[in-house]
Amino acid sequence: MSFKVFIIEDEKALLETLKLNLELERYHVETCSSGDLALAQIKTYNPDLILLDIMLPVLNGIEIYKQLKDQEIATPVIFLTAKNNVHDKIEGLKLGADDYITKPFDLEELLLRIHNVLKRNNPQKQDLTLFRFDNCEINFSTFQVLTVNGKREDLSKREIALLKLLVDNVNNVVSRDEILDKLWNKDENPSSRTIDNYILNFRKLFEINQKDPIHFQSIRSVGYKFCV
Ligand code: CA
């Protein structure tokens, strides 16, 4: 089953790029470039997620969002905000938006945020198991990964669980304590080296240059961060 995403964005080039990339990720996509037409289309299409630009002609994103709430349409919304418009961002989150992303944004980060919002809102749907970044792939249900060298490898349950935890918190630090708490039993007592070894292995699998990692970063005395 594919998720349906509805994009409201008046920058045509950005709209086309988003549509194309979401379709490559096997989402169904419909789009709209004018605020006043959005609501009727949302009702017809009944999407699982809405990407909503704030600065739109006729009716802006915040107004559209208020109308959705007024009509009790509970579809999760990710706002697309202009870089400097902190006010819009705060306004959107105050109203209860699920997330926002600042333009210009990294496509992979947006895809991850979409993935996470959909997962939060659809815990019963199991088809969001494949995560791609660069040329790599992680399959959270088969525990198989495609490495930076194009090889398929099987990982352990704990390795996949750690990848999942890091990916779910993309671009944010996950503390050592949280990792130990979630992935190890109290009586196992792993040394701090243990997690380091997992991270070293992830770098071997997924980093072009293990000595200068882009994706799997250690934050000294705090924890680890997965970055895209
Ligand atoms: Ca706009």
Coordinates of N, CA and C and ligand atoms in Angstrom, one line a residue:
M1 N 0.8 -1.2 0.0 CA 0.0 0.0 0.0 C 0.9 1.3 0.0
S2 N 0.5 2.2 -0.9 CA 1.3 3.4 -0.9 C 0.6 4.5 -0.2
F3 N 1.4 5.4 0.4 CA 0.8 6.6 1.1 C 0.6 7.7 0.0
K4 N -0.5 8.4 0.3 CA -0.8 9.6 -0.6 C -0.3 10.9 0.0
V5 N 0.4 11.6 -0.8 CA 1.0 12.9 -0.3 C 0.4 14.0 -1.2
F6 N -0.1 15.0 -0.6 CA -0.6 16.2 -1.3 C 0.3 17.4 -1.1
I7 N 0.8 18.0 -2.2 CA 1.8 19.1 -2.0 C 1.1 20.4 -2.5
I8 N 1.2 21.4 -1.7 CA 0.7 22.7 -2.0 C 1.9 23.7 -2.1
E9 N 2.3 24.1 -3.2 CA 3.5 24.9 -3.4 C 3.4 25.7 -4.7
D10 N 3.6 27.0 -4.7 CA 3.5 27.8 -5.9 C 4.7 27.9 -6.7
E11 N 5.9 27.5 -6.2 CA 7.1 27.5 -7.0 C 7.1 26.3 -7.9
K12 N 6.9 26.5 -9.2 CA 6.6 25.3 -10.1 C 7.8 24.3 -10.1
A13 N 9.0 24.9 -10.1 CA 10.2 24.0 -10.2 C 10.3 23.1 -9.0
L14 N 10.1 23.8 -7.8 CA 10.2 23.0 -6.6 C 9.1 22.0 -6.5
L15 N 7.9 22.4 -6.9 CA 6.8 21.4 -6.9 C 7.1 20.2 -7.8
E16 N 7.6 20.4 -9.0 CA 7.9 19.3 -9.9 C 9.0 18.4 -9.3
T17 N 10.0 19.0 -8.7 CA 11.1 18.2 -8.1 C 10.6 17.4 -6.9
L18 N 9.7 18.0 -6.1 CA 9.2 17.2 -5.0 C 8.3 16.1 -5.5
K19 N 7.5 16.4 -6.4 CA 6.6 15.3 -7.0 C 7.4 14.1 -7.5
L20 N 8.4 14.5 -8.3 CA 9.2 13.4 -9.0 C 9.9 12.6 -7.9
N21 N 10.5 13.2 -6.9 CA 11.2 12.5 -5.9 C 10.4 11.7 -5.0
L22 N 9.2 12.2 -4.7 CA 8.3 11.4 -3.9 C 7.7 10.2 -4.6
E23 N 7.5 10.4 -5.9 CA 7.0 9.3 -6.7 C 8.1 8.2 -6.9
L24 N 9.4 8.6 -6.9 CA 10.5 7.7 -6.9 C 10.5 6.8 -5.6
E25 N 10.0 7.5 -4.6 CA 9.9 6.7 -3.3 C 8.6 6.0 -3.2
R26 N 7.9 5.9 -4.3 CA 6.7 5.1 -4.4 C 5.5 5.7 -3.6
Y27 N 5.5 7.0 -3.4 CA 4.3 7.7 -2.9 C 3.4 8.1 -4.0
H28 N 2.1 8.1 -3.8 CA 1.2 8.7 -4.7 C 1.2 10.2 -4.4
V29 N 1.3 11.0 -5.5 CA 1.4 12.4 -5.3 C 0.3 13.2 -6.1
E30 N -0.3 14.1 -5.4 CA -1.1 15.1 -6.2 C -0.6 16.5 -5.7
T31 N -0.8 17.5 -6.6 CA -0.3 18.8 -6.3 C -1.3 19.9 -6.5
C32 N -1.0 21.0 -6.0 CA -1.8 22.2 -6.1 C -0.9 23.4 -6.0
S33 N -1.1 24.4 -6.8 CA -0.1 25.6 -6.7 C -0.8 26.9 -6.2
S34 N -2.1 26.8 -5.9 CA -2.8 28.0 -5.4 C -3.6 27.7 -4.2
G35 N -3.5 28.5 -3.2 CA -4.1 28.3 -1.9 C -5.6 28.1 -1.9
D36 N -6.3 28.9 -2.8 CA -7.7 28.8 -2.7 C -8.3 27.5 -3.3
L37 N -7.5 26.8 -4.1 CA -8.0 25.5 -4.6 C -7.7 24.3 -3.8
A38 N -6.8 24.6 -2.8 CA -6.2 23.4 -2.1 C -7.3 22.6 -1.3
L39 N -8.1 23.3 -0.6 CA -9.0 22.6 0.3 C -9.9 21.6 -0.4
A40 N -10.5 22.1 -1.5 CA -11.4 21.2 -2.2 C -10.7 20.0 -2.7
Q41 N -9.4 20.2 -3.2 CA -8.7 19.0 -3.7 C -8.3 18.1 -2.6
I42 N -8.0 18.6 -1.4 CA -7.6 17.8 -0.3 C -8.8 16.9 0.1
K43 N -10.0 17.5 0.0 CA -11.2 16.7 0.4 C -11.4 15.5 -0.6
T44 N -11.2 15.8 -1.9 CA -11.4 14.8 -2.9 C -10.3 13.7 -2.8
Y45 N -9.1 14.2 -2.6 CA -7.9 13.2 -2.7 C -7.7 12.4 -1.4
N46 N -8.1 13.1 -0.3 CA -8.0 12.4 1.0 C -6.5 11.9 1.2
P47 N -5.5 12.8 1.3 CA -4.1 12.3 1.4 C -3.8 11.8 2.8
D48 N -2.7 11.1 2.9 CA -2.2 10.7 4.2 C -1.3 11.8 4.9
L49 N -0.8 12.7 4.0 CA 0.1 13.7 4.5 C 0.0 14.9 3.5
I50 N 0.1 16.1 4.1 CA 0.1 17.3 3.3 C 1.4 18.1 3.5
L51 N 2.1 18.4 2.4 CA 3.2 19.3 2.4 C 2.7 20.7 2.1
L52 N 2.8 21.6 3.0 CA 2.1 22.9 2.8 C 3.0 24.1 2.9
D53 N 3.2 24.7 1.7 CA 4.0 25.9 1.7 C 3.3 27.0 2.4
I54 N 4.0 27.9 3.1 CA 3.3 29.0 3.8 C 3.0 30.2 2.9
M55 N 4.0 30.6 2.1 CA 3.7 31.8 1.3 C 3.1 31.3 0.0
L56 N 1.8 31.5 -0.1 CA 1.0 31.1 -1.3 C 0.2 32.3 -1.8
P57 N -0.1 32.3 -3.1 CA -1.1 33.3 -3.6 C -2.5 33.1 -3.0
V58 N -3.2 34.1 -2.9 CA -4.6 34.1 -2.5 C -4.9 33.7 -1.0
L59 N -4.5 32.5 -0.7 CA -4.8 32.0 0.6 C -3.4 31.4 1.1
N60 N -2.9 31.9 2.2 CA -1.6 31.4 2.6 C -1.7 30.1 3.4
G61 N -0.6 29.5 3.6 CA -0.5 28.1 4.2 C -1.2 28.1 5.6
I62 N -0.9 29.1 6.4 CA -1.5 29.2 7.7 C -3.0 29.2 7.7
E63 N -3.5 30.0 6.7 CA -5.0 30.1 6.6 C -5.6 28.7 6.1
I64 N -4.9 28.1 5.2 CA -5.3 26.8 4.8 C -5.3 25.8 6.0
Y65 N -4.3 25.9 6.7 CA -4.2 25.0 7.9 C -5.3 25.2 8.9
K66 N -5.6 26.5 9.1 CA -6.7 26.8 10.0 C -8.0 26.2 9.5
Q67 N -8.2 26.3 8.2 CA -9.5 25.8 7.6 C -9.5 24.3 7.7
L68 N -8.4 23.6 7.6 CA -8.4 22.2 7.7 C -8.8 21.8 9.2
K69 N -8.3 22.5 10.1 CA -8.6 22.3 11.5 C -10.1 22.6 11.8
D70 N -10.6 23.7 11.2 CA -12.0 24.1 11.4 C -12.9 23.0 10.9
Q71 N -12.5 22.3 9.8 CA -13.3 21.3 9.2 C -13.0 19.9 9.7
E72 N -12.2 19.9 10.8 CA -11.8 18.7 11.4 C -11.1 17.7 10.5
I73 N -10.3 18.2 9.6 CA -9.5 17.3 8.7 C -8.2 17.1 9.5
A74 N -7.9 15.9 9.9 CA -6.8 15.6 10.8 C -5.5 15.2 10.1
T75 N -5.5 15.3 8.7 CA -4.3 14.8 8.0 C -3.1 15.5 8.5
P76 N -2.0 14.8 8.8 CA -0.8 15.5 9.2 C -0.2 16.4 8.2
V77 N 0.4 17.5 8.7 CA 0.9 18.6 7.8 C 2.4 18.8 8.1
I78 N 3.2 18.9 7.1 CA 4.5 19.4 7.3 C 4.6 20.8 6.5
F79 N 4.9 21.8 7.2 CA 5.0 23.1 6.6 C 6.3 23.3 5.9
L80 N 6.3 24.0 4.7 CA 7.5 24.4 4.1 C 7.7 25.9 4.3
T81 N 8.7 26.3 5.0 CA 8.8 27.7 5.4 C 10.0 28.3 4.8
A82 N 9.9 29.6 4.5 CA 11.1 30.3 4.0 C 12.1 30.5 5.1
K83 N 13.3 30.5 4.7 CA 14.4 30.4 5.7 C 14.3 31.4 6.9
N84 N 14.0 32.7 6.6 CA 14.1 33.7 7.6 C 12.8 33.9 8.4
N85 N 11.7 33.2 8.0 CA 10.4 33.5 8.5 C 10.1 32.7 9.8
V86 N 10.8 33.1 10.9 CA 10.7 32.4 12.2 C 9.2 32.5 12.7
H87 N 8.6 33.7 12.4 CA 7.3 33.9 12.9 C 6.3 32.8 12.3
D88 N 6.4 32.6 11.0 CA 5.5 31.6 10.4 C 5.7 30.2 11.0
K89 N 7.0 29.9 11.3 CA 7.3 28.6 11.8 C 6.6 28.4 13.1
I90 N 6.8 29.4 14.0 CA 6.2 29.4 15.3 C 4.7 29.3 15.3
E91 N 4.2 30.1 14.4 CA 2.7 30.1 14.2 C 2.2 28.7 13.8
G92 N 2.9 28.1 12.8 CA 2.5 26.8 12.4 C 2.5 25.8 13.5
L93 N 3.6 25.8 14.2 CA 3.8 24.8 15.3 C 2.8 25.0 16.4
K94 N 2.5 26.3 16.7 CA 1.5 26.6 17.7 C 0.2 26.1 17.4
L95 N -0.1 26.1 16.1 CA -1.4 25.7 15.6 C -1.5 24.1 15.6
G96 N -0.3 23.5 15.7 CA -0.3 22.0 15.8 C 0.2 21.3 14.6
A97 N 1.0 22.0 13.8 CA 1.5 21.3 12.6 C 2.4 20.1 13.1
D98 N 2.6 19.1 12.3 CA 3.4 17.9 12.7 C 4.8 18.2 12.6
D99 N 5.2 19.0 11.7 CA 6.6 19.3 11.5 C 6.7 20.5 10.5
Y100 N 7.9 21.0 10.4 CA 8.2 22.0 9.3 C 9.6 21.8 8.8
I101 N 9.8 22.3 7.6 CA 11.2 22.2 7.1 C 11.4 23.6 6.4
T102 N 12.7 24.0 6.6 CA 13.0 25.4 6.1 C 13.7 25.3 4.7
K103 N 13.2 26.1 3.8 CA 13.8 26.2 2.5 C 15.0 27.0 2.5
P104 N 16.0 26.7 1.7 CA 16.1 25.5 0.9 C 16.4 24.3 1.7
F105 N 15.8 23.2 1.5 CA 16.0 22.0 2.3 C 16.7 20.9 1.6
D106 N 17.3 20.0 2.4 CA 17.9 18.8 1.8 C 16.8 17.8 1.5
L107 N 16.8 17.3 0.3 CA 15.7 16.4 -0.1 C 15.6 15.1 0.8
E108 N 16.8 14.6 1.2 CA 16.8 13.4 2.0 C 16.3 13.7 3.4
E109 N 16.5 14.9 3.9 CA 16.0 15.2 5.2 C 14.5 15.3 5.1
L110 N 14.0 15.9 4.0 CA 12.5 16.0 3.9 C 11.9 14.6 3.8
L111 N 12.5 13.7 3.0 CA 12.0 12.4 2.9 C 11.9 11.7 4.2
L112 N 12.9 11.9 5.0 CA 13.0 11.3 6.3 C 11.9 11.8 7.2
R113 N 11.7 13.1 7.1 CA 10.6 13.7 8.0 C 9.3 13.2 7.5
I114 N 9.1 13.1 6.2 CA 7.8 12.6 5.7 C 7.6 11.2 6.3
H115 N 8.6 10.4 6.1 CA 8.6 9.0 6.6 C 8.2 9.0 8.1
N116 N 8.9 9.8 8.9 CA 8.6 9.8 10.3 C 7.2 10.2 10.7
V117 N 6.8 11.3 10.0 CA 5.4 11.8 10.3 C 4.4 10.7 10.0
L118 N 4.6 10.1 8.8 CA 3.7 9.0 8.4 C 3.7 7.8 9.3
K119 N 4.9 7.5 9.8 CA 5.0 6.4 10.7 C 4.3 6.7 12.0
R120 N 4.5 7.9 12.5 CA 3.9 8.3 13.8 C 2.4 8.2 13.7
N121 N 1.9 8.6 12.5 CA 0.4 8.7 12.3 C -0.2 7.4 11.8
N122 N 0.6 6.5 11.4 CA 0.1 5.2 10.8 C 0.9 4.0 11.4
P123 N 0.9 3.8 12.7 CA 1.7 2.7 13.2 C 1.4 1.4 12.7
Q124 N 0.1 1.2 12.2 CA -0.3 -0.1 11.7 C 0.3 -0.4 10.3
K125 N 0.6 0.6 9.5 CA 1.1 0.3 8.2 C 2.6 0.0 8.2
Q126 N 2.9 -1.1 7.5 CA 4.3 -1.6 7.7 C 5.2 -1.4 6.4
D127 N 4.7 -0.6 5.5 CA 5.5 -0.6 4.2 C 6.6 0.4 4.2
L128 N 6.8 1.2 5.3 CA 7.9 2.1 5.3 C 9.1 1.5 5.9
T129 N 9.6 0.4 5.3 CA 10.7 -0.3 5.9 C 12.0 -0.1 5.3
L130 N 11.9 0.5 4.1 CA 13.2 0.7 3.3 C 13.6 2.2 3.4
F131 N 14.8 2.3 3.9 CA 15.4 3.7 3.9 C 16.6 3.8 3.1
R132 N 16.6 4.8 2.2 CA 17.8 5.0 1.3 C 18.5 6.4 1.6
F133 N 19.8 6.3 1.5 CA 20.6 7.6 1.6 C 21.8 7.3 0.8
D134 N 22.3 8.4 0.1 CA 23.3 8.2 -0.9 C 23.0 7.0 -1.8
N135 N 24.0 6.0 -2.0 CA 23.6 4.8 -2.7 C 23.3 3.7 -1.8
C136 N 23.1 4.0 -0.5 CA 22.9 2.9 0.4 C 21.5 2.7 0.7
E137 N 21.2 1.5 1.3 CA 19.8 1.2 1.6 C 19.8 0.4 3.0
I138 N 18.8 0.7 3.8 CA 18.6 -0.1 5.0 C 17.2 -0.7 4.9
N139 N 17.1 -2.0 5.0 CA 15.8 -2.6 5.0 C 15.5 -3.1 6.5
F140 N 14.6 -2.3 7.1 CA 14.4 -2.6 8.6 C 13.6 -3.9 8.8
S141 N 13.0 -4.4 7.8 CA 12.3 -5.7 8.0 C 13.1 -6.9 7.7
T142 N 13.9 -6.8 6.7 CA 14.7 -8.0 6.3 C 16.1 -8.0 7.0
F143 N 16.4 -6.8 7.6 CA 17.7 -6.6 8.3 C 18.9 -6.6 7.3
Q144 N 18.5 -6.4 6.0 CA 19.6 -6.4 5.0 C 19.9 -5.0 4.6
V145 N 21.2 -4.7 4.4 CA 21.6 -3.4 3.9 C 22.3 -3.5 2.6
L146 N 22.3 -2.4 1.9 CA 23.1 -2.2 0.7 C 24.2 -1.2 1.0
T147 N 25.4 -1.6 1.0 CA 26.5 -0.8 1.5 C 27.0 0.2 0.4
V148 N 27.8 1.1 0.9 CA 28.4 2.1 0.0 C 29.2 1.5 -1.2
N149 N 29.6 0.3 -1.0 CA 30.3 -0.4 -2.1 C 29.4 -1.3 -2.9
G150 N 28.1 -1.1 -2.7 CA 27.2 -1.9 -3.5 C 27.0 -3.3 -3.1
K151 N 27.5 -3.7 -1.9 CA 27.3 -5.1 -1.5 C 26.1 -5.2 -0.6
R152 N 25.4 -6.4 -0.6 CA 24.3 -6.6 0.3 C 24.9 -7.4 1.5
E153 N 24.5 -6.9 2.7 CA 25.0 -7.6 3.9 C 23.8 -7.7 4.9
D154 N 23.9 -8.8 5.6 CA 22.9 -9.0 6.7 C 23.4 -8.5 8.0
L155 N 22.6 -7.8 8.7 CA 23.0 -7.2 10.0 C 22.2 -8.0 11.1
S156 N 22.7 -7.8 12.3 CA 22.0 -8.4 13.5 C 20.8 -7.5 13.9
K157 N 20.0 -8.2 14.7 CA 18.8 -7.5 15.1 C 19.2 -6.2 15.9
R158 N 20.2 -6.3 16.7 CA 20.6 -5.1 17.5 C 21.2 -4.0 16.6
E159 N 22.0 -4.4 15.6 CA 22.5 -3.4 14.7 C 21.4 -2.7 14.0
I160 N 20.4 -3.4 13.5 CA 19.3 -2.8 12.8 C 18.5 -1.9 13.8
A161 N 18.3 -2.3 15.0 CA 17.6 -1.5 16.0 C 18.4 -0.2 16.3
L162 N 19.7 -0.3 16.3 CA 20.5 1.0 16.5 C 20.4 1.9 15.3
L163 N 20.5 1.3 14.1 CA 20.3 2.1 12.9 C 18.9 2.8 12.9
K164 N 17.9 2.1 13.4 CA 16.5 2.6 13.4 C 16.5 3.8 14.4
L165 N 17.0 3.6 15.5 CA 17.0 4.7 16.5 C 17.7 5.9 16.0
L166 N 18.8 5.7 15.3 CA 19.6 6.9 14.8 C 18.8 7.5 13.6
V167 N 18.3 6.7 12.7 CA 17.6 7.2 11.6 C 16.3 8.0 12.0
D168 N 15.6 7.4 13.0 CA 14.4 8.1 13.5 C 14.7 9.5 14.1
N169 N 16.0 9.7 14.5 CA 16.3 10.9 15.1 C 17.3 11.7 14.2
V170 N 17.1 11.6 12.9 CA 18.0 12.1 12.0 C 18.4 13.6 12.3
N171 N 19.7 13.8 12.2 CA 20.3 15.1 12.4 C 20.2 15.6 13.9
N172 N 19.8 14.7 14.7 CA 19.8 15.0 16.2 C 20.7 14.0 16.9
V173 N 21.2 14.4 18.0 CA 22.1 13.5 18.8 C 21.2 12.6 19.6
V174 N 21.6 11.3 19.6 CA 21.0 10.3 20.4 C 22.0 10.0 21.5
S175 N 21.6 10.1 22.8 CA 22.6 10.0 23.8 C 23.0 8.5 24.0
R176 N 24.2 8.3 24.5 CA 24.7 7.0 24.9 C 23.7 6.3 25.8
D177 N 23.2 7.1 26.8 CA 22.3 6.5 27.8 C 21.0 6.0 27.1
E178 N 20.5 6.8 26.2 CA 19.2 6.4 25.6 C 19.5 5.1 24.7
I179 N 20.6 5.0 24.1 CA 20.9 3.8 23.3 C 21.0 2.6 24.2
L180 N 21.8 2.8 25.3 CA 21.9 1.6 26.2 C 20.6 1.2 26.8
D181 N 19.8 2.2 27.1 CA 18.5 2.0 27.7 C 17.6 1.2 26.8
K182 N 17.6 1.6 25.5 CA 16.6 1.0 24.6 C 17.1 -0.3 24.0
L183 N 18.4 -0.5 23.9 CA 18.9 -1.6 23.1 C 19.6 -2.7 23.9
W184 N 19.9 -2.4 25.2 CA 20.5 -3.4 26.0 C 19.8 -3.6 27.3
N185 N 19.8 -4.9 27.7 CA 19.1 -5.2 29.0 C 20.0 -4.6 30.1
K186 N 19.3 -4.4 31.3 CA 20.0 -3.8 32.4 C 21.2 -4.7 32.9
D187 N 21.0 -6.0 32.8 CA 22.0 -6.9 33.3 C 23.2 -7.2 32.3
E188 N 23.1 -6.6 31.1 CA 24.1 -6.9 30.1 C 25.4 -6.1 30.3
N189 N 25.2 -4.8 30.8 CA 26.3 -4.0 31.2 C 27.4 -3.8 30.1
P190 N 27.0 -3.3 29.0 CA 28.0 -3.2 27.9 C 29.0 -2.0 28.2
S191 N 30.2 -2.1 27.8 CA 31.1 -1.0 28.0 C 30.8 0.1 26.9
S192 N 31.3 1.3 27.1 CA 31.0 2.4 26.2 C 31.7 2.1 24.8
R193 N 32.7 1.2 24.9 CA 33.3 0.8 23.7 C 32.4 0.0 22.8
T194 N 31.4 -0.7 23.4 CA 30.5 -1.5 22.6 C 29.8 -0.7 21.5
I195 N 29.2 0.4 22.0 CA 28.5 1.2 21.0 C 29.4 1.8 19.9
D196 N 30.6 2.2 20.4 CA 31.6 2.7 19.5 C 31.9 1.7 18.4
N197 N 32.0 0.4 18.8 CA 32.2 -0.6 17.8 C 31.1 -0.8 16.7
Y198 N 29.9 -0.6 17.2 CA 28.8 -0.6 16.3 C 28.9 0.5 15.3
I199 N 29.2 1.7 15.8 CA 29.3 2.9 14.9 C 30.5 2.7 14.0
L200 N 31.6 2.2 14.4 CA 32.7 1.9 13.5 C 32.3 1.0 12.4
N201 N 31.5 0.0 12.7 CA 31.0 -0.9 11.7 C 30.1 -0.2 10.7
F202 N 29.2 0.6 11.2 CA 28.3 1.4 10.3 C 29.1 2.2 9.4
R203 N 30.2 2.8 9.9 CA 31.0 3.6 9.0 C 31.7 2.8 7.9
K204 N 32.1 1.6 8.3 CA 32.7 0.7 7.3 C 31.6 0.4 6.2
L205 N 30.4 0.2 6.6 CA 29.4 -0.2 5.7 C 28.9 1.0 4.8
F206 N 28.8 2.2 5.4 CA 28.1 3.3 4.8 C 28.8 4.5 4.4
E207 N 30.1 4.6 4.9 CA 30.8 5.9 4.7 C 31.8 5.7 3.5
I208 N 31.9 6.7 2.7 CA 32.9 6.7 1.6 C 34.3 6.8 2.3
N209 N 34.4 7.7 3.2 CA 35.7 7.8 4.0 C 35.4 7.6 5.4
Q210 N 35.8 6.4 5.9 CA 35.5 6.1 7.3 C 36.2 7.1 8.3
K211 N 37.3 7.6 7.9 CA 38.1 8.5 8.8 C 37.4 9.9 8.9
D212 N 36.6 10.2 7.9 CA 35.9 11.5 7.9 C 34.5 11.3 7.6
P213 N 33.8 10.7 8.6 CA 32.4 10.3 8.4 C 31.4 11.4 8.2
I214 N 30.5 11.2 7.2 CA 29.5 12.2 7.0 C 28.2 11.9 7.7
H215 N 27.9 10.6 7.7 CA 26.6 10.2 8.2 C 26.6 9.7 9.7
F216 N 27.6 9.0 10.1 CA 27.6 8.5 11.5 C 28.6 9.2 12.3
Q217 N 28.1 10.2 13.1 CA 29.0 11.1 13.8 C 29.0 10.8 15.3
S218 N 30.2 10.8 15.9 CA 30.2 10.7 17.4 C 30.3 12.1 18.0
I219 N 29.5 12.4 19.0 CA 29.6 13.6 19.7 C 30.2 13.3 21.0
R220 N 31.4 13.7 21.2 CA 32.2 13.4 22.3 C 31.5 13.5 23.7
S221 N 31.5 12.5 24.4 CA 30.9 12.4 25.8 C 29.4 12.6 25.8
V222 N 28.7 12.6 24.7 CA 27.3 12.8 24.6 C 26.6 11.6 24.0
G223 N 26.9 11.4 22.7 CA 26.3 10.3 22.0 C 26.6 10.3 20.5
Y224 N 25.6 10.0 19.7 CA 25.9 9.8 18.3 C 24.8 10.4 17.5
K225 N 25.1 10.7 16.2 CA 24.2 11.4 15.4 C 24.2 10.8 14.0
F226 N 23.1 10.6 13.4 CA 23.0 10.2 12.0 C 22.6 11.4 11.2
C227 N 23.4 11.7 10.2 CA 23.2 13.0 9.5 C 22.9 12.7 8.0
V228 N 22.0 13.4 7.4 CA 21.9 13.3 5.9 C 22.0 14.8 5.4
Ligands
CA1 CA 5.6 30.0 -2.0

